[in-house]
Every structure is written in C-alpha cells, then in structure tokens.
Tab-separated table of C-alpha atoms in Angstrom:
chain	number	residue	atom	x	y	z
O	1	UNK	CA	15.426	-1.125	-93.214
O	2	UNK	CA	15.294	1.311	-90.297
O	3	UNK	CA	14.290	4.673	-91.549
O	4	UNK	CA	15.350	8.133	-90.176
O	5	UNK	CA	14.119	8.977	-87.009
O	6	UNK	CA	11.567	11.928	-87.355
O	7	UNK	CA	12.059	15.017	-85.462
O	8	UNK	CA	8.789	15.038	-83.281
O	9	UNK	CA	10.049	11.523	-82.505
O	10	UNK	CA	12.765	12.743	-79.528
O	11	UNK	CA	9.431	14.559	-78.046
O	12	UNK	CA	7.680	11.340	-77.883
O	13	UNK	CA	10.445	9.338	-76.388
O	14	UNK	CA	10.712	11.561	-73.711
O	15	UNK	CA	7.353	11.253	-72.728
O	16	UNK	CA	7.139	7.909	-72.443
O	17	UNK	CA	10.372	7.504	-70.901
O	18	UNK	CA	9.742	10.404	-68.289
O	19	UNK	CA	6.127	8.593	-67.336
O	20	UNK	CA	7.824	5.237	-66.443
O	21	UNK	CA	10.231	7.373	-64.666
O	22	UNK	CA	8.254	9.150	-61.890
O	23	UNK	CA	5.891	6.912	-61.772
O	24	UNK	CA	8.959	4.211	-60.492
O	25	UNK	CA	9.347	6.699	-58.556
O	26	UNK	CA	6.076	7.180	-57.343
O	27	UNK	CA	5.659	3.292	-56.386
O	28	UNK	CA	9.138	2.930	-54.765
O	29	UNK	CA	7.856	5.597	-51.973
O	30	UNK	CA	5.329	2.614	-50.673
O	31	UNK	CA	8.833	0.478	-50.362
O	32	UNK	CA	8.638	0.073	-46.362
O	33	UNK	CA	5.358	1.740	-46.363
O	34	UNK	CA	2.917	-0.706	-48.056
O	35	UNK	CA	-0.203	-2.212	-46.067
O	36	UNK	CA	0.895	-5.860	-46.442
O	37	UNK	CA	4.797	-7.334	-46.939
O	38	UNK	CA	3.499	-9.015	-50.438
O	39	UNK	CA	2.391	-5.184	-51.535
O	40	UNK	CA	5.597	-3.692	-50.353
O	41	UNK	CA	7.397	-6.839	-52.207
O	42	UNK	CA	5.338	-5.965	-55.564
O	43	UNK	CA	5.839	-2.035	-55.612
O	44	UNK	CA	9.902	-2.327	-55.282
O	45	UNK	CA	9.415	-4.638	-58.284
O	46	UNK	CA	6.473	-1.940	-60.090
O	47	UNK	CA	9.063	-0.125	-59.492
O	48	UNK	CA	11.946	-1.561	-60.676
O	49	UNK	CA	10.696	-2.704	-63.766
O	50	UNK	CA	9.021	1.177	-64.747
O	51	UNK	CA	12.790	2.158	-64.234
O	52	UNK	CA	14.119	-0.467	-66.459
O	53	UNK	CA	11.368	0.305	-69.167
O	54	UNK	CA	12.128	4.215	-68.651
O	55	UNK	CA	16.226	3.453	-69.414
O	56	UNK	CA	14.979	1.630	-72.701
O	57	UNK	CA	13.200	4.794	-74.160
O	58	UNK	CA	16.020	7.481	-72.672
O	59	UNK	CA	18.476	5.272	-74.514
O	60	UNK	CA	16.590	5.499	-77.396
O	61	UNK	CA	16.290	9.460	-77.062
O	62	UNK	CA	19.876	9.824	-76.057
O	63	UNK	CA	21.555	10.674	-80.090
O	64	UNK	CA	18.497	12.755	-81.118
O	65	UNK	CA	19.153	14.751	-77.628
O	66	UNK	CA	23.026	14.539	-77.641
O	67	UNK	CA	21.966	14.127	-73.962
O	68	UNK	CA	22.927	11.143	-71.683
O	69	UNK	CA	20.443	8.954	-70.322
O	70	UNK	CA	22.082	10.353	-66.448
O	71	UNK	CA	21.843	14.182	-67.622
O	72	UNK	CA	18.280	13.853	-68.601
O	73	UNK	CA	16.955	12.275	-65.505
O	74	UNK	CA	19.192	13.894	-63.075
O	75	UNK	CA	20.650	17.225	-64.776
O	76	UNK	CA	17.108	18.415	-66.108
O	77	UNK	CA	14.463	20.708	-64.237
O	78	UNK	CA	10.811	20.511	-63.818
O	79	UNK	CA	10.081	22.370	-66.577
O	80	UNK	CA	12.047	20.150	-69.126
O	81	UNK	CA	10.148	16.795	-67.961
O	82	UNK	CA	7.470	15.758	-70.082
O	83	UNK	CA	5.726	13.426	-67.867
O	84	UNK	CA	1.865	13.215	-67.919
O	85	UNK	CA	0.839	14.468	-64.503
O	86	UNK	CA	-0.627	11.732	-63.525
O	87	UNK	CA	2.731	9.907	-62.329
O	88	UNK	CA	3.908	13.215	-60.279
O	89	UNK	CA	0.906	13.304	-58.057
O	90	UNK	CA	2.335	12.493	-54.486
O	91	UNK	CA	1.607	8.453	-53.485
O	92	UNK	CA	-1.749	9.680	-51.570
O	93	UNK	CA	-3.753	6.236	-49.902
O	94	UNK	CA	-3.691	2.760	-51.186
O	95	UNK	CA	-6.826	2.910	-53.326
O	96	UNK	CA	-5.200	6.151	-55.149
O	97	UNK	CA	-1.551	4.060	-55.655
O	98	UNK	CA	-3.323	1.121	-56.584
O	99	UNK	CA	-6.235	3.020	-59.252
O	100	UNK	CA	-3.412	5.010	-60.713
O	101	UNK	CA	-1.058	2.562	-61.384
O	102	UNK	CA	-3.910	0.223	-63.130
O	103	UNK	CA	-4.893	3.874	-65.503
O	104	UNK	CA	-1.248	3.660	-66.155
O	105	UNK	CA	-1.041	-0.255	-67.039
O	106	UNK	CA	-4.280	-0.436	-69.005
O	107	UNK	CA	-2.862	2.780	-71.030
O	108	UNK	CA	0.636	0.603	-71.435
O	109	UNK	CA	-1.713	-2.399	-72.551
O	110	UNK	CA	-3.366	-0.739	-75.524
O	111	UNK	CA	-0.373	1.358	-76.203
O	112	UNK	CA	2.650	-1.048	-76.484
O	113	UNK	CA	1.139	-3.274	-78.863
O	114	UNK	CA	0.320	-0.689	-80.761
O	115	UNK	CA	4.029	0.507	-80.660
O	116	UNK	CA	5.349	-2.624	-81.565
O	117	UNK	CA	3.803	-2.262	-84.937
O	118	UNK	CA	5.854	1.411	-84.966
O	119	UNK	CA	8.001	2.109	-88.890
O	120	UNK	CA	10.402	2.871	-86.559
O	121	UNK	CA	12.288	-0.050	-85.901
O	122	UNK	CA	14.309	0.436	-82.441
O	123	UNK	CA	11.011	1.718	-80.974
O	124	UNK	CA	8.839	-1.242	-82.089
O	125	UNK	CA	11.349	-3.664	-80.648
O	126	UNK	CA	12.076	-2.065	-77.901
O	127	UNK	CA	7.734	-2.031	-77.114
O	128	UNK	CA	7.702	-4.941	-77.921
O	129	UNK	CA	10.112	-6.029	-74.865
O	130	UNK	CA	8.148	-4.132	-72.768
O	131	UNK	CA	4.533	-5.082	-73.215
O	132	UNK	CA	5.241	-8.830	-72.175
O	133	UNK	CA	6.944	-7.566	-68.802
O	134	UNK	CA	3.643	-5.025	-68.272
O	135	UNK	CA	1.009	-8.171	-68.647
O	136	UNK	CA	2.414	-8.905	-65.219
O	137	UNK	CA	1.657	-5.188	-63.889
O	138	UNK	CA	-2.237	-4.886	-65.371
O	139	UNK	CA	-2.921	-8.596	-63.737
O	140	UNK	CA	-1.956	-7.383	-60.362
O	141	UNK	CA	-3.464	-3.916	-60.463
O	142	UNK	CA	-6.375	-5.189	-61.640
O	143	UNK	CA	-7.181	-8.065	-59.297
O	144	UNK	CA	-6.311	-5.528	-56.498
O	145	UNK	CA	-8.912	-2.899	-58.376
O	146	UNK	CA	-11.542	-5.442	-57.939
O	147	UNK	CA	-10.626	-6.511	-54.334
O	148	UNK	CA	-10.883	-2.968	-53.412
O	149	UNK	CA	-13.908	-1.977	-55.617
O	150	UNK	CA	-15.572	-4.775	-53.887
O	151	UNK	CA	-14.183	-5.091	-51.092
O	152	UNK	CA	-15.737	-3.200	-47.750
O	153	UNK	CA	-17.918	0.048	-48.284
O	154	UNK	CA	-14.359	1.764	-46.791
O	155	UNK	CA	-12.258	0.061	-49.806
O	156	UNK	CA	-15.044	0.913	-52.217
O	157	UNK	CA	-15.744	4.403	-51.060
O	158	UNK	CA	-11.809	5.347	-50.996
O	159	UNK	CA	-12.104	3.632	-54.676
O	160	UNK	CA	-14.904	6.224	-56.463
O	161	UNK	CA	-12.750	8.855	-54.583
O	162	UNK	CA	-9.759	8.001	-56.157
O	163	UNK	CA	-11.211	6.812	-59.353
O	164	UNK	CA	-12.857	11.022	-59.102
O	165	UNK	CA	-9.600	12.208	-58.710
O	166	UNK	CA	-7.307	10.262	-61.130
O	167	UNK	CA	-10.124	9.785	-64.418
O	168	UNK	CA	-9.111	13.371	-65.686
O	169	UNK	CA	-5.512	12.706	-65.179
O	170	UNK	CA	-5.368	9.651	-66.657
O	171	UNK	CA	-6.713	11.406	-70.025
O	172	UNK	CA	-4.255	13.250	-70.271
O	173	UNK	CA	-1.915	10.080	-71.258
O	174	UNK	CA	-3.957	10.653	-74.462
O	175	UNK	CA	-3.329	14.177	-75.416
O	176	UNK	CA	-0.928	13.942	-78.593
O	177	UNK	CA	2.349	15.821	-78.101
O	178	UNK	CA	3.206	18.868	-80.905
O	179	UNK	CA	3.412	17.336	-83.983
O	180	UNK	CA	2.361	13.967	-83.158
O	181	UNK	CA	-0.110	14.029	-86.123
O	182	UNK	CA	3.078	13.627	-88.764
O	183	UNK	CA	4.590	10.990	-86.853
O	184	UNK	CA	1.329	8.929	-86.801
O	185	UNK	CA	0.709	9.431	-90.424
O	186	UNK	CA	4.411	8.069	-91.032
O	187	UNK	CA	3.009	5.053	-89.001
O	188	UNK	CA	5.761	5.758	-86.100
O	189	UNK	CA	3.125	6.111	-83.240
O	190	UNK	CA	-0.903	4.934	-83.306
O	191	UNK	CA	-3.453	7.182	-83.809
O	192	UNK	CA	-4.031	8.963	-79.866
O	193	UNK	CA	-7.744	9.067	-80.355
O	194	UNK	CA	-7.986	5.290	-81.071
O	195	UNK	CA	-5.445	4.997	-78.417
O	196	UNK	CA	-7.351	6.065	-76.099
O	197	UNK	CA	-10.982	4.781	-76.944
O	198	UNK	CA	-9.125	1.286	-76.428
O	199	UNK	CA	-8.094	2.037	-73.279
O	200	UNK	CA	-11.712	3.442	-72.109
O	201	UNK	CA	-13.050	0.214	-73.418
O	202	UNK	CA	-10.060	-2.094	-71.364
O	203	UNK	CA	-10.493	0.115	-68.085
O	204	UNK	CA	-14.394	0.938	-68.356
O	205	UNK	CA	-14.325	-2.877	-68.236
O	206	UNK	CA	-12.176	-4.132	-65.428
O	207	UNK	CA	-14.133	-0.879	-63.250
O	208	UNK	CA	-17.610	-1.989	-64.136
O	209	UNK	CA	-16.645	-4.892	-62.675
O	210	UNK	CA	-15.089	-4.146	-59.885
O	211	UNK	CA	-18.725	-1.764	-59.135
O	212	UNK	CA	-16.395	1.654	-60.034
O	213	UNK	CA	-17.876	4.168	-62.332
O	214	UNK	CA	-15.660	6.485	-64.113
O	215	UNK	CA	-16.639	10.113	-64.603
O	216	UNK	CA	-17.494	11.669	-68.008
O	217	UNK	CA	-15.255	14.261	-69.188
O	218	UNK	CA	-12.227	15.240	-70.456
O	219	UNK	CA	-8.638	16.404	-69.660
O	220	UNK	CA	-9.127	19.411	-68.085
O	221	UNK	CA	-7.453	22.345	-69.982
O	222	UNK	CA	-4.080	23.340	-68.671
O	223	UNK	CA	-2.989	19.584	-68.352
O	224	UNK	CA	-0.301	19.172	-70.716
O	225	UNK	CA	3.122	17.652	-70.929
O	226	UNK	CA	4.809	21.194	-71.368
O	227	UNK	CA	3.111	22.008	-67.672
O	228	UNK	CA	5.193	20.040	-65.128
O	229	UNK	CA	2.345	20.590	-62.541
O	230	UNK	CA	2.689	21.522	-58.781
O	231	UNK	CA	3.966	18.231	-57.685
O	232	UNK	CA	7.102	17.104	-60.080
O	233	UNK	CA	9.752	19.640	-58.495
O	234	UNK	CA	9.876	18.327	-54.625
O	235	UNK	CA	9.934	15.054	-56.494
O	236	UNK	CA	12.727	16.310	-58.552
O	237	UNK	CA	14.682	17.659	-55.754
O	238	UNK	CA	14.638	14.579	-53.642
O	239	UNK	CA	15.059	12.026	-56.941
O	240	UNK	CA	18.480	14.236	-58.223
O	241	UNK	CA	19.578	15.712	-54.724
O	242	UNK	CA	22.272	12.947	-54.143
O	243	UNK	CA	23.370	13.103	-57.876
O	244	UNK	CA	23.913	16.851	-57.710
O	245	UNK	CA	25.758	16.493	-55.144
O	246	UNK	CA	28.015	14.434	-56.323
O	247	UNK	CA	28.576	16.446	-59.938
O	248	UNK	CA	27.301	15.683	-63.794
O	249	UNK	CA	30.588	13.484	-64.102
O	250	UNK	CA	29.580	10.754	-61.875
O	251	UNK	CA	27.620	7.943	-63.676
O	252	UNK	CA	24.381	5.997	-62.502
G	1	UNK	CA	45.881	-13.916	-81.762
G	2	UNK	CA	42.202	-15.440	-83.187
G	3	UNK	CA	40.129	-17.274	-80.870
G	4	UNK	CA	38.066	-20.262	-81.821
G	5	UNK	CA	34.408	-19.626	-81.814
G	6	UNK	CA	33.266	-22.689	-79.930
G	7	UNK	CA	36.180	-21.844	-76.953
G	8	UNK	CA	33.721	-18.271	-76.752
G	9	UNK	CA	30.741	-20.892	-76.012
G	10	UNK	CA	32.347	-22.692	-73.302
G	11	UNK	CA	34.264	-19.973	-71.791
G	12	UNK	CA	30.299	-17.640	-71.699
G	13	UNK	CA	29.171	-21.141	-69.834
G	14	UNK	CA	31.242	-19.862	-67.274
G	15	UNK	CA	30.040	-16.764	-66.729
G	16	UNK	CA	27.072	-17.354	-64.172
G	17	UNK	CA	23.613	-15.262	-63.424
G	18	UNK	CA	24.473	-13.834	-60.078
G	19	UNK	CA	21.459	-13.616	-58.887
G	20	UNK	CA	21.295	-17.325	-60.163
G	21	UNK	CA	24.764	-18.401	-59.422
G	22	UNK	CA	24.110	-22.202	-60.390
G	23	UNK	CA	23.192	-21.326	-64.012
G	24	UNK	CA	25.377	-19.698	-67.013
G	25	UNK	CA	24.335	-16.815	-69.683
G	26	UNK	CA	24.261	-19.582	-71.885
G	27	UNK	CA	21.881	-21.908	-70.247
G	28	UNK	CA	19.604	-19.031	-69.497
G	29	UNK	CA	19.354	-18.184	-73.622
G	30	UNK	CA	20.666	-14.770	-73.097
G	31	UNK	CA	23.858	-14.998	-75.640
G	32	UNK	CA	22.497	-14.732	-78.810
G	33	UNK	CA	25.447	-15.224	-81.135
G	34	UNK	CA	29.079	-15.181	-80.947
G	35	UNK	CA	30.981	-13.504	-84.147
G	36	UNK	CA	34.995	-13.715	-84.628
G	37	UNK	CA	36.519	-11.693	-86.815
G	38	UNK	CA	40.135	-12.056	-87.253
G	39	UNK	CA	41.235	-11.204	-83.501
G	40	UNK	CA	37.785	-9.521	-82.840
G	41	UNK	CA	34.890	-11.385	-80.829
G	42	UNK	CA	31.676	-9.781	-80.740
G	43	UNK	CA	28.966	-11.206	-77.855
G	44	UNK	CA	25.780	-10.688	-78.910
G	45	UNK	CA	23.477	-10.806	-75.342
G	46	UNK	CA	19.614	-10.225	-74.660
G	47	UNK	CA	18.536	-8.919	-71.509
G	48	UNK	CA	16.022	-10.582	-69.320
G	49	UNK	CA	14.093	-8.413	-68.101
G	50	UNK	CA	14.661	-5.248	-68.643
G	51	UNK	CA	15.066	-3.533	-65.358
G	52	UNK	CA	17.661	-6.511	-64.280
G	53	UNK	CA	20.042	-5.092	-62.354
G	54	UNK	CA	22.219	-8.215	-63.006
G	55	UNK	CA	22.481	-6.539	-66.315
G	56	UNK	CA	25.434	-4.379	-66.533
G	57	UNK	CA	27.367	-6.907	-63.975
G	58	UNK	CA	26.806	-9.733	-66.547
G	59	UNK	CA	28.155	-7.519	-69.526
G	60	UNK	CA	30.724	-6.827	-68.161
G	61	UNK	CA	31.729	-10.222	-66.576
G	62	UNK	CA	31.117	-11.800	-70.156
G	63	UNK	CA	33.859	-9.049	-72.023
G	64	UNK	CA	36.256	-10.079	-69.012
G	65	UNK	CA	36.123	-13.629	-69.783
G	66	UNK	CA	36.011	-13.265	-73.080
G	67	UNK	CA	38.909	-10.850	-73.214
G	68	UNK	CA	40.948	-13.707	-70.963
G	69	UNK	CA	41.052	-16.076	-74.551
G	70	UNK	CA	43.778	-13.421	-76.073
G	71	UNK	CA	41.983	-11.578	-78.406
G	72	UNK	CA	42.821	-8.262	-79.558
G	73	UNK	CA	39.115	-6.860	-78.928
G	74	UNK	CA	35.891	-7.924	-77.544
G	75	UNK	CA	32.744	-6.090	-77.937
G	76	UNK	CA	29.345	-7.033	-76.131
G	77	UNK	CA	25.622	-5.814	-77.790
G	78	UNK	CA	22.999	-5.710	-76.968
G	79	UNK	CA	20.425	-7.195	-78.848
G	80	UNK	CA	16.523	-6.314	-78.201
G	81	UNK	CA	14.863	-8.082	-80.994
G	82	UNK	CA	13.381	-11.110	-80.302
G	83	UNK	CA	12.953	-10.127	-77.100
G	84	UNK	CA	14.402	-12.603	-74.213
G	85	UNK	CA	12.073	-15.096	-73.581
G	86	UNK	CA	12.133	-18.185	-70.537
G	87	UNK	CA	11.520	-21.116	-73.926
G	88	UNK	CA	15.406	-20.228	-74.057
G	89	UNK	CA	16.070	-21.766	-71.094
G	90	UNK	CA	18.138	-24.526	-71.653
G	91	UNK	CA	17.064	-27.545	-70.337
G	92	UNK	CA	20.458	-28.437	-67.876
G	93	UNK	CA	19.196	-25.378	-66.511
G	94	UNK	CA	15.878	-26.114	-65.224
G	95	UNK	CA	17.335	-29.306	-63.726
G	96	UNK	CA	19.909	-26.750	-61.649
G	97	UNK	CA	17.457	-24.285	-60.701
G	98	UNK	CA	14.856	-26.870	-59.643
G	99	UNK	CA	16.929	-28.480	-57.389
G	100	UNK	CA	17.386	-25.230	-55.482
G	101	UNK	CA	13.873	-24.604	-55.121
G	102	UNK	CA	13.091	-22.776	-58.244
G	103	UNK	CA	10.644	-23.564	-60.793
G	104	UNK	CA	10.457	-22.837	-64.738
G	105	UNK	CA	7.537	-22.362	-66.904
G	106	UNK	CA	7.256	-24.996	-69.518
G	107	UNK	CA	7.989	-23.571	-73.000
G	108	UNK	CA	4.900	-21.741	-74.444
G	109	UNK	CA	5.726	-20.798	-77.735
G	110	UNK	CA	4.593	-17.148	-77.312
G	111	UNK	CA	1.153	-18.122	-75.663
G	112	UNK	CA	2.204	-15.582	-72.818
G	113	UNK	CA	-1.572	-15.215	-71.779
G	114	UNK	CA	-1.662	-19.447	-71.651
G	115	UNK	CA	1.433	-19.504	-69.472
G	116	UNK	CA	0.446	-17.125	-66.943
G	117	UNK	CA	-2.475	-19.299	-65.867
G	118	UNK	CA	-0.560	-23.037	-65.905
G	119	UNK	CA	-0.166	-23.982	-62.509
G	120	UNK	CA	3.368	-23.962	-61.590
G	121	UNK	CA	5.016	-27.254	-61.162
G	122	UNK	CA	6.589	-27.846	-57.349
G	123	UNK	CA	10.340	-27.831	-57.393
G	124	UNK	CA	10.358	-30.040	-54.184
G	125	UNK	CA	7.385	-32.483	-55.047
G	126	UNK	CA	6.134	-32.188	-58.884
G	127	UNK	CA	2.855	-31.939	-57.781
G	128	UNK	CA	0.772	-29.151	-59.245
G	129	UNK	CA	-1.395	-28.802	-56.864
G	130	UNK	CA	0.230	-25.006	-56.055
G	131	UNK	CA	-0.935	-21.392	-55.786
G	132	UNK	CA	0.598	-18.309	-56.816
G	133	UNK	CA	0.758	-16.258	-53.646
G	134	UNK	CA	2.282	-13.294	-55.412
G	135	UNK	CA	3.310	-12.652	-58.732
G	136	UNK	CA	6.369	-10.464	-57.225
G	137	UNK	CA	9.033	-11.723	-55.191
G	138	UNK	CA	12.828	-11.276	-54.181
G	139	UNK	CA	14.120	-10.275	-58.146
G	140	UNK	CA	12.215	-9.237	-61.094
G	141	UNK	CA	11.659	-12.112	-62.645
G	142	UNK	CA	10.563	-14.672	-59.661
G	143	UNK	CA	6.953	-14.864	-58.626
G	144	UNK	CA	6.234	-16.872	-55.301
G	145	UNK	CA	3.955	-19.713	-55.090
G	146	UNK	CA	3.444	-22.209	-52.162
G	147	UNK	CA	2.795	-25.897	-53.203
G	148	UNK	CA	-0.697	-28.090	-51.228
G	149	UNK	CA	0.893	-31.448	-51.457
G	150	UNK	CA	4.104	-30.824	-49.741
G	151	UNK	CA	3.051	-27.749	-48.266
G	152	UNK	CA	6.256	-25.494	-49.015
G	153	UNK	CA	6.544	-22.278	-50.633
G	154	UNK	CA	8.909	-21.959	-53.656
G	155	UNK	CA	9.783	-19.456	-56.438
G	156	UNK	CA	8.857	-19.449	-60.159
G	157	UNK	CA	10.805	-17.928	-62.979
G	158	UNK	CA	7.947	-15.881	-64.294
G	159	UNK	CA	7.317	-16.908	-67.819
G	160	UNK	CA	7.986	-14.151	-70.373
C-alpha cells in the first residue's frame, strides 16, 4: 500500500528535481561548444536524460504543490529553486564540466539505490527508473576523470583546480533539507550522513585513481538550498525568457 | 460499442517508434497491458528512457489508434514500475532493427553491470570483434560502436 505522502516530502522532490534541472542545463551549454564531436554528442544526451529524470520528480511534486510541472520550472524565481549550487555554477573549462558532472553522478549512484528502497512508493519506482539510465552517466564521467587526471600535467593540473573548486560544492548535495530527519525515520529518504560517506568512499576511489586528491573539509556555511547563489538567476533568465514571453498558458 | 481486446494488440502493432519507424510499441515491450471495460480501453505503456522525446508523440499516437476501433473512451498510463527494460524486446524486433544497422543487447536478466561490458554483436557481420566508440549517440538510448572484422560503424540499443 502507498502511504500518505509526508509534508517535508514536496521539499525533497524539489530538490532533486531542480538539481537534474540546471544541471541539464548546465551540460546542454557545451552543445556546439564541446572539445571533440563525441563530447558534444554525449552532453546533448547528459543533458537530455537530467531533463527527463528532472520531469519524473516535478511530476511527482506537482499535487503536493498544486503547481504544474511548466509553472515550477519556468514561472518560479531564483529564490524559489532549491537546487544545490553546485549545478548553477556557469560551465567554466572542460576539467570543471567533466569533475562536476562525475560529483553529481557518483552522488546519483549512492543515492538512487538508496531511494529505490524509499516507503514511499511512487518515489522508489520512479529511482528506481532512474539509477539504471545514470550507470551510463558515472561510466563516462569517470573514464574521462581518469583520462584527464592522468592525462598531460595541463589535464591534470586543470583537474586538482577544479577538483579545489567543486569538493565543497559537491558537499553540499549532502546537507539534509528542513525536516529531512522525520522523513528518514519514516524510511522515505536514506540517512544524509550515510549518504554521503558512500559517496566519499565511491568518488575518493575513482580520484585516487585517476592521481586527484580531494580536499578535507566541509560545506562551507552559507551553502544551502534556501540560498540560490550568485549564478542561478542569469541562468534563470535565459532558461524561462522565451516561455515568459510567450505567457503561463502556453505548455512545454 | 466494446472492442475486442486482442484487436487493441494488433491495432498498438501498428503504432511504430518514430525514431525507430521499422518497429511497433509492442515489439519494443513498452505496452504493458491492455484493459476493456465495457466500451472503455485502458493502454497501459512504459517509457523507455525517460527523457525520450518520442514519448508524448507515442501516447498520443497509441489513444488515436486506439480510439479509431469505436470505443466510447480510451485512456493511456503510464506505468513506471518495473521499469522498461531492452529483455522486452521482442524478438521480430531485433531481426528489423538489425537489418538496418542496429544492434540489441542480448537479454540479461537484470545483470545491467554484465551487459554493459558484452561486446556488442555487428549488425552487418555478427562478428564481435567491435568497440564501443561512445556510449552516446544520435537518441538516448543508442550508443555507437564500430565493428574490426567488417570495419563499419553501427549503433547499439544501449541495454537497460
């Protein structure tokens, strides 16, 4: 039986669905613009697929936020998004699209298992369609991680940079949203913490190897989902400009 | 009027992929059940992958047939759970989209990790002597490989 959906649940929803959101986003700014045709080729389909994944969790949100799947991506400002920002950091160099888009895979690849085993029915299914389509993301990223990381003392140098930058970011995907703590004791979401020590385990791994080292720390204070961060509204404008233009009663 | 079940089947084996014209919703395992109810048909359908764009154009090309039998409503789900995966395939299938250059993973019972490492078997030559060149080509769910033995490149439905 599918039990009632809990109220922090809308809150998590959005996250996740507002992460695969700019980050498609993100990777479909390299369409035209990647280094080789096989890259441009595989960030149209990153892409794609984050978009596809994104429209599975707004669905999902949609009755708990009386709120069409259109109105919340392109009828909602920066400060209603509750993306990590990670995913609204502009596109930067190759070795910064390619290191953040592995953080975010290896984050999907302990996550969406985990999901799939969610009390909440429509969520664990709906996970569990995802994480087979993802396996396909974190096998790319990381073979390109370890061609860069290994690569020429340029690749590998443009690597720790970006590995600097993005670490403290990337933590942030592990910060539980208000009230996540009842929602994980109902078994609707996994534990963050453990969450997150899985996926320093899967990515400490793949950089080791690839001669990366990841910085100690934290999340730096004043990264939260509630804090759209300096990046998401030019995003914003460019993503919804042709939608508001048009008027809320068009559909995408 | 009430519609026959079994004229739903046949009339959804019309209704082709079309991004894979040469194959139907049916041979690709994405209709999951077909329920009549008096002068109501309900088509159950699983998506492939989930950012298809083919998506919405199959939904809606499956009510329009459907709706062309006579009955009073027809109502198309979604279904998530099992997710879609490419053991559905039917078999006519893979015959059709081999002989237009596209390959399809053999069934792997939900060893995902197992499939992904199988070499692909050439379309053109059946050898499998082939490498994946990139694991993302012209739709979501093709990879491209190029085949040693006859030296052509070819596409594989990725297995899910």
């Amino acid at each position: 039986m599918t039990r009632a959906p809990h109220p922090a649940l809308a809150a998590q929803l959005l996250a996740l669905a507002d992460d695969e959101l700019i980050l498609g986003h993100r990777d479909s700014e390299w369409c035209g613009h990647a280094p080789i045709l096989e890259e441009d080729i595989a960030f149209a389909n990153l892409a794609q697929d984050e978009l596809g994944h994104a429209a599975l969790w707004y669905e999902l949100a949609e009755p708990l936020l009386g709120r069409t799947t259109d109105a919340l991506i392109f009828w909602r400002g920066a400060t209603d998004y509750r993306c990590a920002q990670l995913v609204t950091l502009p596109k930067g160099d190759w070795a910064h699209a390619m290191l953040r888009q592995f953080l975010f895979d290896a984050a999907e690849a302990v996550r969406l298992p985990r999901l799939a085993a969610s009390a909440y029915a429509p969520l664990a299914e709906r996970a569990a369609k995802v994480r087979t389509e993802e396996l396909y993301h974190l096998r790319h990223t990381q073979a390109w991680v370890r061609r860069l990381g290994l690569g020429t003392a340029e690749s590998h140098r443009r690597m720790q940079i970006a590995l600097n930058t993005l670490w403290p970011y990337a933590l942030q995907l592990f910060v539980p949203l208000p009230d996540e703590a009842a929602l994980t004791a109902e078994g609707i979401v996994p534990d963050a913490a453990e969450v997150r020590a899985a996926w320093e385990a899967l990515a400490g791994e793949a950089l080791r190897g690839a001669g990366l080292a990841a910085p100690a720390g934290t999340a730096p204070a004043g990264l939260d989902r509630q804090t759209p961060g300096p990046h998401l509204p030019a995003l914003l404008d460019e993503m919804q400009s042709v939608a508001r233009l048009e008027g809320p009663e068009v559909g995408w | 009027m009430s519609v026959d079940p079994a004229a739903v089947w046949e009339a959804l084996n019309e209704v082709m992929d079309p991004e894979l014209p040469v194959v139907s919703v049916v041979e690709l395992g994405m209709v999951r059940g077909v329920t009549v109810d008096g002068d109501r048909v309900t088509v159950a359908l699983t998506p492939t992958f989930a950012g298809c764009p083919a998506q919405a154009v199959m939904q809606a090309a499956v009510a329009e047939r459907v709706r062309a039998l006579g009955p009073a409503a027809v109502t198309v789900t979604l279904q998530l759970d099992p997710p879609w995966t490419t053991d559905w395939i039917a078999d006519t299938a893979r015959e059709k989209l081999r002989r237009v250059g596209l390959a399809t993973p053999r069934p792997h019972g939900g060893l995902i990790q197992l499939a992904l490492d199988e070499p692909a078997v050439c379309p053109y030559c059946g050898s499998t002597q082939t490498d994946l060149r990139s694991a993302f080509g012209p739709t979501l769910c093709r990879a491209i490989y190029y085949c040693r033995a006859c030296r052509q490149g070819f596409e594989l439905f990725k297995p899910l």
